[in-house]
Structures are given as structure tokens and as C-alpha cells.
Amino acid sequence: MDKRTVLIVDDEEEMRLLVGMYLENAGFRCLEAGDGDEALAILAQQPVDAVLLDVMMPKQDGFAVCARIREQSDVPILFLTALGEEWDKVKGLKLGGDDYIVKPFSPGELIARLEAVLRRARRSREQNGRLQFGELAIDEKGRTVAVGGEMVKLTLKEFDLLLFLAKHRGQVFSRDDLLVKVWGYDYTGNARTVDTHVKTLRMKLKDAGRHIQTVWGIGYKFEG
Amino acid sequence: MDKRTVLIVDDEEEMRLLVGMYLENAGFRCLEAGDGDEALAILAQQPVDAVLLDVMMPKQDGFAVCARIREQSDVPILFLTALGEEWDKVKGLKLGGDDYIVKPFSPGELIARLEAVLRRARRSREQNGRLQFGELAIDEKGRTVAVGGEMVKLTLKEFDLLLFLAKHRGQVFSRDDLLVKVWGYDYTGNARTVDTHVKTLRMKLKDAGRHIQTVWGIGYKFEG
DNA sequence: CACATTTGTGAAAGAAGTTTGAAATCGCGC
DNA sequence: GCGCGATTTCAAACTTCTTTCACAAATGTG
């Protein structure tokens, strides 16, 4: 299981721990930063799926940090703001924040907002032709695939097959379905060809090959 | 692989080594200078992608060196400043520095700032119609191309094709796409024409020709 | 447990796409 | 209209990918 990673930026350790607990209960992996500099350092080092950013911080406020993050990354940012700072909403969202949540908040609300922001980010990425499943990244326009940052060279059919399955993740397709959808309706070859491509895909994708699953008696599916 | 080159200017050797180590771990090539004169000498001799400039130096402080660099170059400059010299920020940035970073800093923060500055510089160059990929430089307005400082003479179609691909780097185009985008929607010739132009481009660009990649079964793309 | 069916694998033939060199054609300046 | 560089066409040589096939391994069944 690859957990999604959230970076919590808040000067108060207590708040970080509290939020971190909520998130970990909900199955996220948490990183913490006490100020903007730490946050930037972490973001530069490892991929993060979302940032929770406190607005009120001593050294640099959340908006300044948000602006600096946006210089180098379009990671989704969710502001945490105390009651009565509502005016900040506009300011924050204009600066490239994706949502804001007013303290005090319930675990449920936090998770719901976070999931919503992550869903939106995923959709937006997919509209740009970039699919991401944990360590597996697929770039439709560039026709490239990377596993854990490492480029993997795929042939035409391998790429098309992977892309199709990934775009329709969760759905099972028979070999004949795949021949029609990926090879074209007028393809007349042997259905076992699909097996061979699945084999090479799994081999080339290493660990990430587990996304392509065999459904015995039916065919294959991509599980993301 | 063409590494990006960073010039570190600091009177303390220890600091130069430390920073140099950080940068080399992050895949940069490092040059070092102990004072402003050395720095200028190096800048005059070889292309540098960014300068890290210590503010506090005995012979000539960082601001003076920055001003002298700016007389001859618009290379991005990142100041290194000790805590408590915050006022220097304004002065530094006004003098043409692109960012500043307060010591002590983490490797992650250094790299993040540096990448941000380099990205900004690239965007600004591109808005002026100058694209740069390692040793390959394309000037859209002047319709000239240079590889490692050496001018390369391209014909009309060669230049248009290269420019289009470079502007849309990372994206794959079929030969037919390219005929429409570069030759015009009403072009009716043979798609193999593209191959020939790619061939001559690769030949003329020498090493830099590797930026133009064949995507088997689809077409070509520029990888920068 | 033995049998039937389905899936995985490795190697090799076959198919398809790309590169290359040379020749034909185009088109602009003179 | 001529000359010359630029552009396009063409086909052979070459490279890479795709498919097939036979057998091994795994899974489900009576």
C-alpha cells in the first residue's frame, strides 16, 4: 500500500500532532514542518500529495509560505485558519491555495476537505494527460512512464495497453475487449498476444507491475 | 547529461566545500571563487547558470560583486546571508540579485531556492524568445541556433521544425501533426519529408541532436 | 487427486517503422 | 530562363517491435 503523503506546516507542535493523528487514522502518511523554510526543504526532497498550511505563523505567515511553494510546485494547498480570519479566505485562494478550513474543525471535516482537494488535483492532472498511481507516473502527451522517478522505456503497444487500463482503472477487460480497444476493431490476431504484452509490462514496471491484475477466467484490470 | 553549472563565491573555503557538496549531490556542477575578481574571471571564461554569492566577504562585499557581475551578465544571483543581516535583503534584491537565503540553511532549502531561481530565469528568457537547453540555444526572433556557442546554419523548415518541437518539449507529435503545425494545414506532401528534416537537423546539431527523439510508431518529440 | 482449463514464459519468425543516401523537383534571386 | 540551394520523394538497408507457438505453471472442478 502506498499511502498518500501530507505535509503539515504549523509553528505549534501540539496542533501538528493533533492534525497528524487525525490524518494517520485516516490512512495518510504525515510530514511536519515548523516553518516555511522547513516546508520548502521537505518539498524539495520528496514528493508530497498535499500541504496543510497554518495561516498564523510567527516568522512567515501562511500566505508568504504559500507563495514560495507556488514558485516551485503546484501541490494542493489547504489553509488552516482561526475563526474570525475569514477575510483571509480570498487572499489565500487568490495566492494559489486550493481550499481553507476554519479552526476548530472536526477530523471528519478535515479529511473530507482534504479528500476533495486531492480528488480535484487528480482530475486536473488527468485532464493534462498525466496519471499518477503511487510511484507509477504516466504522461500521455509525452508517452513516457516513470516508476519511482526512474524512466521506463515502453514500446508502442505496451504503452497503449497500460494507458488504456490505467484510464479505466478498476474495470476488468477480456483479452478480446482489449484487442478491440487498444489494437483496433479490425484487428484479427491471436488473443494471447495480450498476455505477452502484460508479461513485458509487468517485467518492465517492476513493483508497479502489481497494478495490472489478472482476473482469472475473465482477463485483466488495472487497480490503482 | 549536461549538468547545470553553479559558481560559488565565498571567502571561506569550508563554506564553499559544504555548499559545493550539497549542490553536487543534487546533480549540479560547481565552480568556486574566493573573491569577486576570481568570480568575474570565471564568468568571463565559461557559461554559468547561476551564482551563489556570500554577502559578507573581506575584500569586496557581495553587493559590490553583484553590481560588477551585472555590468556584464544577467546570470541569476542568489545571495547567502547570515542571520541578522535581514536588512540586506532589500539592498541585495534591488541590486539585481534574484533571491537570498539565510545561513544556516538546509540542503533542501538551498536546492529549492536555486531551482526556483533557475526556473524563473528560464521563463524570462523564453518570454524573450530565447530557448536554452544545455548547450543548445535557440533565438526565435533572430532565427538563429547555436550549439555550445557555435552558430549552426539552419534552413527555413529546419528552424521552424526545431522551434516548434522545442517550444512543445516533452510532447510527442506524429509526422502528420508536424506537417499541419509546421508546414500548414493545407500541406499535401509526403509525411516522410519530416524524417528527412529530422535527419539533417540531427546532423547539423551534432550532440545536441539527441534532444530530438524518435518515438517508435508515433513520431518525434523534443526532450529538454 | 486427476483432469481440464487458463495463464505465464522464452525464443524465434514475421511485420512494421525508421534511417539513410541519392536523385528529382521546386522556387527564389539574378 | 538559369543556377543554386532548399525541399521533397523514393526505396533499400537497417532497427525495433509484435506476434506466434510450444511448453510450463497455476488455478479451478468433479
Short mmCIF file of C-alpha atoms (C1' of nucleotides) in Angstrom, two decimals:
data_model
loop_
_atom_site.label_atom_id
_atom_site.label_comp_id
_atom_site.label_asym_id
_atom_site.label_seq_id
_atom_site.Cartn_x
_atom_site.Cartn_y
_atom_site.Cartn_z
CA MET A 1 0.00 0.00 0.00
CA ASP A 2 1.40 3.38 -0.87
CA LYS A 3 -0.03 5.96 1.44
CA ARG A 4 -0.62 9.47 0.32
CA THR A 5 1.67 11.96 1.97
CA VAL A 6 0.56 15.19 3.58
CA LEU A 7 2.86 17.92 4.84
CA ILE A 8 1.61 19.78 7.92
CA VAL A 9 3.06 23.26 8.36
CA ASP A 10 2.33 24.88 11.72
CA ASP A 11 4.50 26.55 14.31
CA GLU A 12 2.64 24.90 17.21
CA GLU A 13 3.79 21.36 17.74
CA GLU A 14 0.59 20.49 19.56
CA MET A 15 -1.50 21.36 16.53
CA ARG A 16 0.82 19.38 14.26
CA LEU A 17 0.45 16.32 16.46
CA LEU A 18 -3.30 16.64 16.62
CA VAL A 19 -3.74 17.05 12.90
CA GLY A 20 -1.14 14.37 12.27
CA MET A 21 -3.12 11.96 14.38
CA TYR A 22 -6.32 12.65 12.51
CA LEU A 23 -4.59 12.11 9.23
CA GLU A 24 -2.78 8.97 10.21
CA ASN A 25 -6.01 7.47 11.43
CA ALA A 26 -7.42 8.18 8.02
CA GLY A 27 -4.52 6.36 6.38
CA PHE A 28 -2.26 9.22 5.38
CA ARG A 29 1.46 9.50 5.89
CA CYS A 30 2.40 12.75 7.61
CA LEU A 31 5.40 15.02 7.45
CA GLU A 32 5.74 18.03 9.68
CA ALA A 33 7.38 21.42 9.33
CA GLY A 34 7.55 24.18 11.91
CA ASP A 35 8.02 26.99 9.44
CA GLY A 36 8.17 27.85 5.76
CA ASP A 37 11.85 27.13 5.33
CA GLU A 38 11.48 23.61 6.68
CA ALA A 39 8.45 23.11 4.50
CA LEU A 40 10.30 24.14 1.35
CA ALA A 41 13.21 21.92 2.26
CA ILE A 42 10.92 18.92 2.63
CA LEU A 43 9.06 19.67 -0.58
CA ALA A 44 12.34 19.87 -2.46
CA GLN A 45 13.40 16.49 -1.18
CA GLN A 46 10.38 14.30 -1.53
CA PRO A 47 7.06 14.17 -3.29
CA VAL A 48 4.09 15.32 -1.26
CA ASP A 49 0.44 14.95 -2.22
CA ALA A 50 -0.92 17.92 -0.29
CA VAL A 51 0.12 20.65 2.16
CA LEU A 52 -1.85 21.77 5.21
CA LEU A 53 -0.72 25.30 5.95
CA ASP A 54 -1.45 27.30 9.06
CA VAL A 55 -2.14 30.94 8.26
CA MET A 56 -0.94 32.41 11.54
CA MET A 57 2.76 31.76 11.99
CA PRO A 58 5.43 33.97 13.54
CA LYS A 59 8.39 34.02 11.13
CA GLN A 60 6.50 33.99 7.88
CA ASP A 61 2.73 33.76 7.60
CA GLY A 62 0.95 31.07 5.63
CA PHE A 63 0.39 33.28 2.63
CA ALA A 64 4.05 34.04 2.23
CA VAL A 65 4.85 30.35 2.50
CA CYS A 66 2.14 29.53 0.00
CA ALA A 67 3.59 31.98 -2.47
CA ARG A 68 7.04 30.49 -2.10
CA ILE A 69 5.72 26.96 -2.52
CA ARG A 70 3.90 28.01 -5.66
CA GLU A 71 7.18 29.22 -7.15
CA GLN A 72 8.30 25.67 -7.44
CA SER A 73 5.33 23.37 -7.21
CA ASP A 74 1.62 23.09 -7.83
CA VAL A 75 0.98 20.75 -4.93
CA PRO A 76 -2.53 21.25 -3.49
CA ILE A 77 -2.52 23.62 -0.50
CA LEU A 78 -5.18 23.70 2.21
CA PHE A 79 -5.07 26.64 4.64
CA LEU A 80 -5.87 26.24 8.31
CA THR A 81 -7.27 29.46 9.66
CA ALA A 82 -8.65 30.50 13.05
CA LEU A 83 -12.22 31.70 13.37
CA GLY A 84 -12.54 35.38 12.60
CA GLU A 85 -9.81 35.44 9.99
CA GLU A 86 -12.38 34.80 7.33
CA TRP A 87 -11.19 37.71 5.21
CA ASP A 88 -8.09 35.71 4.66
CA LYS A 89 -10.07 33.34 2.55
CA VAL A 90 -9.97 35.46 -0.54
CA LYS A 91 -6.35 36.34 -0.05
CA GLY A 92 -5.38 32.71 0.42
CA LEU A 93 -7.26 31.32 -2.50
CA LYS A 94 -6.01 34.07 -4.77
CA LEU A 95 -2.48 33.15 -3.87
CA GLY A 96 -2.93 29.66 -5.19
CA GLY A 97 -4.39 27.90 -2.18
CA ASP A 98 -6.94 25.25 -3.05
CA ASP A 99 -9.23 25.43 -0.05
CA TYR A 100 -9.29 26.64 3.54
CA ILE A 101 -10.68 25.21 6.72
CA VAL A 102 -11.61 27.11 9.86
CA LYS A 103 -10.31 26.06 13.26
CA PRO A 104 -11.61 24.39 15.29
CA PHE A 105 -12.51 21.65 12.85
CA SER A 106 -13.62 18.07 13.26
CA PRO A 107 -11.49 15.18 11.99
CA GLY A 108 -14.29 14.35 9.59
CA GLU A 109 -14.33 17.82 8.11
CA LEU A 110 -10.57 17.90 7.73
CA ILE A 111 -10.47 14.56 5.94
CA ALA A 112 -13.44 15.44 3.76
CA ARG A 113 -11.87 18.71 2.62
CA LEU A 114 -8.54 17.08 2.06
CA GLU A 115 -10.02 14.26 0.01
CA ALA A 116 -11.96 16.78 -2.04
CA VAL A 117 -8.83 18.78 -2.76
CA LEU A 118 -6.90 15.65 -3.68
CA ARG A 119 -9.68 14.49 -5.98
CA ARG A 120 -9.72 17.84 -7.70
CA ALA A 121 -5.95 17.79 -8.11
CA ARG A 122 -6.07 14.30 -9.58
CA ARG A 123 -8.75 15.27 -12.07
CA SER A 124 -6.82 18.33 -13.11
CA ARG A 125 -3.68 16.27 -13.62
CA GLU A 126 -5.57 13.71 -15.62
CA GLN A 127 -7.01 16.39 -17.86
CA ASN A 128 -3.47 17.37 -18.62
CA GLY A 129 -2.77 13.79 -19.60
CA ARG A 130 -0.78 12.85 -16.52
CA LEU A 131 -1.87 9.86 -14.47
CA GLN A 132 -0.28 9.03 -11.16
CA PHE A 133 -0.64 5.93 -9.03
CA GLY A 134 1.75 5.93 -6.13
CA GLU A 135 5.20 5.53 -7.60
CA LEU A 136 3.86 4.98 -11.13
CA ALA A 137 3.54 8.07 -13.32
CA ILE A 138 2.19 8.05 -16.85
CA ASP A 139 2.50 11.02 -19.19
CA GLU A 140 0.08 10.62 -22.07
CA LYS A 141 1.32 13.52 -24.18
CA GLY A 142 4.96 12.64 -23.84
CA ARG A 143 4.21 8.93 -23.93
CA THR A 144 6.57 8.33 -21.05
CA VAL A 145 6.27 6.24 -17.93
CA ALA A 146 8.26 6.57 -14.73
CA VAL A 147 8.39 4.30 -11.72
CA GLY A 148 9.68 5.98 -8.60
CA GLY A 149 11.22 8.77 -10.66
CA GLU A 150 13.03 6.31 -12.92
CA MET A 151 12.07 6.40 -16.59
CA VAL A 152 10.86 3.12 -18.04
CA LYS A 153 11.08 2.61 -21.78
CA LEU A 154 7.91 1.10 -23.19
CA THR A 155 7.09 0.12 -26.75
CA LEU A 156 4.05 1.41 -28.60
CA LYS A 157 1.66 -1.38 -27.72
CA GLU A 158 2.91 -1.69 -24.18
CA PHE A 159 2.28 1.99 -23.60
CA ASP A 160 -1.14 2.00 -25.23
CA LEU A 161 -2.22 -1.02 -23.25
CA LEU A 162 -1.02 0.41 -19.95
CA LEU A 163 -2.61 3.76 -20.68
CA PHE A 164 -5.95 2.21 -21.56
CA LEU A 165 -6.03 0.03 -18.46
CA ALA A 166 -4.93 2.89 -16.22
CA LYS A 167 -7.53 5.25 -17.65
CA HIS A 168 -10.20 2.65 -16.94
CA ARG A 169 -8.81 1.52 -13.64
CA GLY A 170 -10.98 -0.81 -11.61
CA GLN A 171 -12.70 -2.24 -14.67
CA VAL A 172 -11.97 -5.73 -15.96
CA PHE A 173 -11.47 -6.31 -19.67
CA SER A 174 -11.34 -9.59 -21.54
CA ARG A 175 -8.48 -10.11 -23.95
CA ASP A 176 -10.90 -9.59 -26.82
CA ASP A 177 -12.11 -6.32 -25.32
CA LEU A 178 -8.54 -5.14 -25.10
CA LEU A 179 -7.79 -6.17 -28.67
CA VAL A 180 -10.71 -4.06 -29.84
CA LYS A 181 -10.00 -1.08 -27.60
CA VAL A 182 -6.24 -0.94 -27.87
CA TRP A 183 -5.40 -2.73 -31.11
CA GLY A 184 -8.48 -1.56 -33.04
CA TYR A 185 -11.79 -3.09 -34.00
CA ASP A 186 -10.39 -4.62 -37.14
CA TYR A 187 -7.53 -6.48 -35.54
CA THR A 188 -7.60 -10.17 -36.35
CA GLY A 189 -4.71 -11.69 -34.41
CA ASN A 190 -4.46 -14.12 -31.56
CA ALA A 191 -5.85 -13.00 -28.20
CA ARG A 192 -2.83 -14.43 -26.41
CA THR A 193 -0.87 -11.50 -27.74
CA VAL A 194 -2.31 -9.51 -24.86
CA ASP A 195 -0.69 -11.92 -22.40
CA THR A 196 2.70 -11.32 -23.88
CA HIS A 197 2.36 -7.57 -23.55
CA VAL A 198 1.12 -7.88 -20.00
CA LYS A 199 4.13 -10.02 -19.28
CA THR A 200 6.63 -7.49 -20.59
CA LEU A 201 4.79 -4.64 -18.89
CA ARG A 202 4.94 -6.37 -15.52
CA MET A 203 8.58 -7.11 -16.07
CA LYS A 204 9.47 -3.54 -17.02
CA LEU A 205 7.36 -1.87 -14.35
CA LYS A 206 8.94 -3.96 -11.57
CA ASP A 207 6.99 -3.38 -8.34
CA ALA A 208 4.50 -1.14 -10.06
CA GLY A 209 3.51 -4.11 -12.19
CA ARG A 210 1.21 -5.20 -9.43
CA HIS A 211 -1.26 -2.59 -10.63
CA ILE A 212 -2.01 -4.84 -13.58
CA GLN A 213 -4.00 -7.69 -12.19
CA THR A 214 -5.13 -10.96 -13.69
CA VAL A 215 -8.81 -11.78 -13.23
CA TRP A 216 -8.91 -15.50 -13.65
CA GLY A 217 -11.24 -16.69 -16.37
CA ILE A 218 -12.02 -13.12 -17.49
CA GLY A 219 -8.99 -11.04 -18.37
CA TYR A 220 -7.04 -8.14 -16.84
CA LYS A 221 -7.65 -4.97 -14.95
CA PHE A 222 -5.70 -2.05 -13.57
CA GLU A 223 -6.07 -1.50 -9.87
CA GLY A 224 -4.96 1.98 -8.75
CA MET B 1 23.98 14.54 -19.39
CA ASP B 2 24.68 18.23 -19.27
CA LYS B 3 24.83 19.38 -15.71
CA ARG B 4 23.89 22.88 -14.81
CA THR B 5 26.81 24.90 -13.55
CA VAL B 6 26.77 26.98 -10.39
CA LEU B 7 29.51 29.37 -9.29
CA ILE B 8 30.02 29.60 -5.53
CA VAL B 9 31.60 32.84 -4.33
CA ASP B 10 32.67 32.84 -0.70
CA ASP B 11 35.90 33.75 1.05
CA GLU B 12 35.66 30.77 3.42
CA GLU B 13 36.84 27.60 1.77
CA GLU B 14 34.95 25.50 4.26
CA MET B 15 31.65 27.06 3.25
CA ARG B 16 32.46 26.62 -0.43
CA LEU B 17 33.15 22.95 0.10
CA LEU B 18 29.99 22.43 2.10
CA VAL B 19 27.76 24.18 -0.40
CA GLY B 20 29.58 22.50 -3.25
CA MET B 21 28.87 19.13 -1.75
CA TYR B 22 25.18 19.89 -1.40
CA LEU B 23 25.00 21.01 -5.00
CA GLU B 24 26.95 18.14 -6.44
CA ASN B 25 24.71 15.70 -4.64
CA ALA B 26 21.80 17.41 -6.33
CA GLY B 27 23.43 16.96 -9.72
CA PHE B 28 24.98 20.37 -10.31
CA ARG B 29 28.49 21.11 -11.49
CA CYS B 30 30.27 23.52 -9.18
CA LEU B 31 32.88 26.21 -9.70
CA GLU B 32 34.40 28.11 -6.81
CA ALA B 33 35.74 31.61 -6.37
CA GLY B 34 37.28 33.12 -3.23
CA ASP B 35 36.54 36.72 -4.13
CA GLY B 36 34.87 38.94 -6.67
CA ASP B 37 37.83 39.14 -9.03
CA GLU B 38 38.07 35.40 -9.34
CA ALA B 39 34.33 35.23 -9.84
CA LEU B 40 34.41 37.74 -12.68
CA ALA B 41 37.29 35.93 -14.28
CA ILE B 42 35.42 32.64 -14.24
CA LEU B 43 32.22 34.22 -15.53
CA ALA B 44 34.13 35.73 -18.41
CA GLN B 45 35.60 32.38 -19.36
CA GLN B 46 32.71 29.99 -19.25
CA PRO B 47 28.94 29.89 -19.14
CA VAL B 48 27.43 29.63 -15.67
CA ASP B 49 23.77 29.01 -14.92
CA ALA B 50 23.65 30.68 -11.51
CA VAL B 51 25.87 32.36 -8.92
CA LEU B 52 25.73 31.80 -5.17
CA LEU B 53 27.19 34.90 -3.59
CA ASP B 54 28.16 35.36 0.03
CA VAL B 55 27.26 38.79 1.31
CA MET B 56 29.96 39.10 3.96
CA MET B 57 33.38 38.99 2.33
CA PRO B 58 36.53 40.93 3.29
CA LYS B 59 37.92 42.46 0.11
CA GLN B 60 34.66 43.35 -1.54
CA ASP B 61 31.24 42.56 -0.17
CA GLY B 62 28.65 40.57 -2.07
CA PHE B 63 26.73 43.62 -3.19
CA ALA B 64 29.74 45.15 -4.85
CA VAL B 65 30.48 41.88 -6.60
CA CYS B 66 26.84 41.59 -7.66
CA ALA B 67 26.95 45.05 -9.21
CA ARG B 68 30.10 44.23 -11.13
CA ILE B 69 28.63 40.96 -12.38
CA ARG B 70 25.53 42.78 -13.53
CA GLU B 71 27.65 45.08 -15.66
CA GLN B 72 28.40 42.20 -17.93
CA SER B 73 25.85 39.48 -17.35
CA ASP B 74 22.30 38.79 -16.24
CA VAL B 75 23.10 35.41 -14.75
CA PRO B 76 20.78 34.64 -11.81
CA ILE B 77 22.37 35.57 -8.47
CA LEU B 78 21.42 34.08 -5.11
CA PHE B 79 22.82 35.79 -2.01
CA LEU B 80 23.93 33.85 1.03
CA THR B 81 23.46 35.95 4.12
CA ALA B 82 23.95 35.33 7.83
CA LEU B 83 21.08 35.59 10.24
CA GLY B 84 20.51 39.16 11.38
CA GLU B 85 21.54 40.74 8.13
CA GLU B 86 17.94 40.68 7.00
CA TRP B 87 18.04 44.35 6.02
CA ASP B 88 20.41 43.28 3.34
CA LYS B 89 17.52 41.65 1.59
CA VAL B 90 16.17 44.78 0.04
CA LYS B 91 19.58 46.09 -0.84
CA GLY B 92 20.55 42.81 -2.43
CA LEU B 93 17.45 42.31 -4.44
CA LYS B 94 17.49 45.90 -5.62
CA LEU B 95 20.99 45.45 -6.90
CA GLY B 96 19.86 42.76 -9.27
CA GLY B 97 20.05 39.71 -7.05
CA ASP B 98 17.31 37.19 -7.71
CA ASP B 99 16.83 35.75 -4.24
CA TYR B 100 18.59 35.45 -0.93
CA ILE B 101 18.92 32.65 1.55
CA VAL B 102 19.73 32.94 5.24
CA LYS B 103 22.51 30.90 6.83
CA PRO B 104 22.35 28.37 8.28
CA PHE B 105 20.26 26.67 5.61
CA SER B 106 19.37 23.09 4.87
CA PRO B 107 20.47 21.38 1.65
CA GLY B 108 16.83 21.04 0.70
CA GLU B 109 16.16 24.73 1.06
CA LEU B 110 19.24 25.69 -0.90
CA ILE B 111 18.28 23.43 -3.77
CA ALA B 112 14.66 24.56 -3.68
CA ARG B 113 15.63 28.23 -3.90
CA LEU B 114 18.18 27.61 -6.57
CA GLU B 115 15.73 25.61 -8.68
CA ALA B 116 13.12 28.34 -8.26
CA VAL B 117 15.58 30.99 -9.41
CA LEU B 118 16.67 28.91 -12.38
CA ARG B 119 13.07 28.27 -13.37
CA ARG B 120 12.30 31.97 -13.20
CA ALA B 121 15.33 32.77 -15.30
CA ARG B 122 14.32 30.22 -17.89
CA ARG B 123 10.79 31.59 -18.10
CA SER B 124 12.07 35.10 -18.52
CA ARG B 125 14.42 34.02 -21.28
CA GLU B 126 11.63 32.17 -23.04
CA GLN B 127 9.40 35.19 -22.97
CA ASN B 128 12.10 36.99 -24.85
CA GLY B 129 12.02 34.25 -27.45
CA ARG B 130 15.25 32.61 -26.40
CA LEU B 131 15.16 28.94 -25.55
CA GLN B 132 18.12 27.23 -23.95
CA PHE B 133 18.69 23.54 -23.38
CA GLY B 134 22.14 22.83 -22.09
CA GLU B 135 24.49 23.67 -24.92
CA LEU B 136 21.67 24.29 -27.41
CA ALA B 137 20.42 27.86 -27.73
CA ILE B 138 17.56 28.90 -29.97
CA ASP B 139 16.78 32.54 -30.68
CA GLU B 140 13.29 32.80 -32.09
CA LYS B 141 13.39 36.44 -33.07
CA GLY B 142 16.79 36.25 -34.69
CA ARG B 143 16.03 32.79 -36.09
CA THR B 144 19.47 31.61 -35.07
CA VAL B 145 20.64 28.47 -33.36
CA ALA B 146 23.89 27.87 -31.51
CA VAL B 147 25.37 24.70 -30.09
CA GLY B 148 27.97 25.26 -27.41
CA GLY B 149 28.46 28.85 -28.56
CA GLU B 150 28.99 27.78 -32.17
CA MET B 151 26.44 29.12 -34.65
CA VAL B 152 24.64 26.49 -36.69
CA LYS B 153 23.13 27.47 -40.01
CA LEU B 154 19.64 26.05 -40.44
CA THR B 155 17.28 26.37 -43.37
CA LEU B 156 13.75 27.71 -43.02
CA LYS B 157 11.96 24.44 -42.49
CA GLU B 158 14.67 23.03 -40.29
CA PHE B 159 14.45 26.02 -37.99
CA ASP B 160 10.65 26.04 -37.85
CA LEU B 161 10.57 22.35 -37.07
CA LEU B 162 13.17 22.64 -34.33
CA LEU B 163 11.47 25.67 -32.82
CA PHE B 164 8.08 24.02 -32.77
CA LEU B 165 9.37 20.89 -31.15
CA ALA B 166 11.43 22.82 -28.61
CA LYS B 167 8.51 25.05 -27.67
CA HIS B 168 6.42 21.96 -27.05
CA ARG B 169 9.12 19.93 -25.41
CA GLY B 170 8.06 16.70 -23.78
CA GLN B 171 5.11 16.22 -26.11
CA VAL B 172 5.08 13.66 -28.90
CA PHE B 173 3.84 14.62 -32.37
CA SER B 174 3.06 12.39 -35.29
CA ARG B 175 4.51 13.28 -38.66
CA ASP B 176 1.07 14.41 -39.76
CA ASP B 177 0.74 16.63 -36.70
CA LEU B 178 4.04 18.23 -37.57
CA LEU B 179 3.08 18.72 -41.19
CA VAL B 180 -0.02 20.58 -40.05
CA LYS B 181 1.67 22.58 -37.30
CA VAL B 182 4.89 23.47 -39.07
CA TRP B 183 4.12 23.19 -42.78
CA GLY B 184 0.50 24.39 -42.55
CA TYR B 185 -2.89 22.74 -42.53
CA ASP B 186 -3.12 22.73 -46.31
CA TYR B 187 0.14 20.96 -46.97
CA THR B 188 -0.41 17.84 -49.03
CA GLY B 189 3.02 16.28 -49.33
CA ASN B 190 4.53 13.05 -48.12
CA ALA B 191 4.86 12.59 -44.35
CA ARG B 192 8.32 11.12 -44.84
CA THR B 193 9.50 14.65 -45.51
CA VAL B 194 9.59 15.18 -41.78
CA ASP B 195 12.09 12.34 -41.43
CA THR B 196 14.47 13.99 -43.80
CA HIS B 197 14.37 17.27 -41.92
CA VAL B 198 14.89 15.48 -38.65
CA LYS B 199 17.87 13.76 -40.20
CA THR B 200 19.52 16.98 -41.31
CA LEU B 201 18.73 18.65 -38.01
CA ARG B 202 20.36 15.86 -36.06
CA MET B 203 23.33 16.01 -38.36
CA LYS B 204 23.76 19.77 -38.03
CA LEU B 205 23.13 19.90 -34.29
CA LYS B 206 25.74 17.22 -33.57
CA ASP B 207 25.50 16.17 -29.90
CA ALA B 208 22.55 18.46 -29.30
CA GLY B 209 20.63 16.40 -31.83
CA ARG B 210 19.83 13.95 -29.09
CA HIS B 211 17.17 16.36 -27.89
CA ILE B 212 15.09 15.32 -30.89
CA GLN B 213 13.87 11.86 -30.07
CA THR B 214 12.15 9.28 -32.18
CA VAL B 215 9.05 7.79 -30.60
CA TRP B 216 8.67 4.50 -32.37
CA GLY B 217 5.36 4.05 -34.12
CA ILE B 218 4.21 7.58 -33.30
CA GLY B 219 6.58 10.32 -34.39
CA TYR B 220 9.05 12.68 -32.77
CA LYS B 221 9.44 14.77 -29.68
CA PHE B 222 11.88 17.21 -28.17
CA GLU B 223 13.22 16.25 -24.80
CA GLY B 224 14.86 19.14 -22.94
"C1'" DC C 1 -6.38 -36.41 -6.66
"C1'" DA C 2 -6.51 -36.42 -11.58
"C1'" DC C 3 -8.19 -33.72 -15.26
"C1'" DA C 4 -9.47 -29.66 -17.86
"C1'" DT C 5 -8.85 -25.03 -18.44
"C1'" DT C 6 -6.50 -20.82 -18.11
"C1'" DT C 7 -2.41 -18.10 -17.59
"C1'" DG C 8 2.78 -17.26 -17.68
"C1'" DT C 9 7.19 -17.59 -20.19
"C1'" DG C 10 11.04 -17.71 -23.56
"C1'" DA C 11 12.56 -17.90 -28.03
"C1'" DA C 12 12.22 -17.05 -32.78
"C1'" DA C 13 9.81 -15.83 -37.02
"C1'" DG C 14 7.43 -12.21 -39.04
"C1'" DA C 15 5.78 -7.49 -39.52
"C1'" DA C 16 6.26 -2.75 -39.21
"C1'" DG C 17 8.60 1.63 -38.77
"C1'" DT C 18 12.88 4.43 -39.21
"C1'" DT C 19 17.16 5.94 -41.20
"C1'" DT C 20 19.89 6.95 -44.89
"C1'" DG C 21 21.78 8.27 -49.35
"C1'" DA C 22 20.78 9.76 -53.67
"C1'" DA C 23 18.07 11.70 -57.09
"C1'" DA C 24 14.18 14.58 -58.58
"C1'" DT C 25 11.72 18.75 -58.08
"C1'" DC C 26 10.78 23.27 -56.57
"C1'" DG C 27 11.31 28.21 -56.16
"C1'" DC C 28 13.69 32.42 -55.50
"C1'" DG C 29 17.10 35.89 -56.91
"C1'" DC C 30 19.51 37.46 -60.73
"C1'" DG D 1 15.09 31.37 -68.05
"C1'" DC D 2 19.22 29.94 -65.39
"C1'" DG D 3 21.58 28.46 -61.44
"C1'" DC D 4 21.69 27.02 -56.92
"C1'" DG D 5 20.30 25.96 -52.51
"C1'" DA D 6 16.22 24.16 -50.29
"C1'" DT D 7 12.78 20.84 -50.19
"C1'" DT D 8 10.67 16.61 -51.29
"C1'" DT D 9 10.42 11.94 -52.96
"C1'" DC D 10 11.87 7.28 -53.08
"C1'" DA D 11 13.47 2.76 -51.97
"C1'" DA D 12 16.95 -0.15 -49.92
"C1'" DA D 13 19.18 -1.18 -45.60
"C1'" DC D 14 18.51 -1.34 -41.03
"C1'" DT D 15 16.44 -1.40 -36.45
"C1'" DT D 16 12.88 -2.36 -33.37
"C1'" DC D 17 8.59 -4.17 -32.14
"C1'" DT D 18 4.82 -7.57 -32.44
"C1'" DT D 19 3.01 -11.90 -32.80
"C1'" DT D 20 3.08 -16.69 -32.66
"C1'" DC D 21 3.97 -21.05 -30.76
"C1'" DA D 22 5.09 -24.68 -27.65
"C1'" DC D 23 5.57 -25.83 -23.20
"C1'" DA D 24 5.48 -24.87 -18.13
"C1'" DA D 25 2.96 -23.41 -14.29
"C1'" DA D 26 -1.12 -22.24 -11.93
"C1'" DT D 27 -6.00 -22.48 -10.99
"C1'" DG D 28 -10.42 -24.43 -10.70
"C1'" DT D 29 -13.53 -28.83 -10.84
"C1'" DG D 30 -15.74 -33.24 -10.17
#
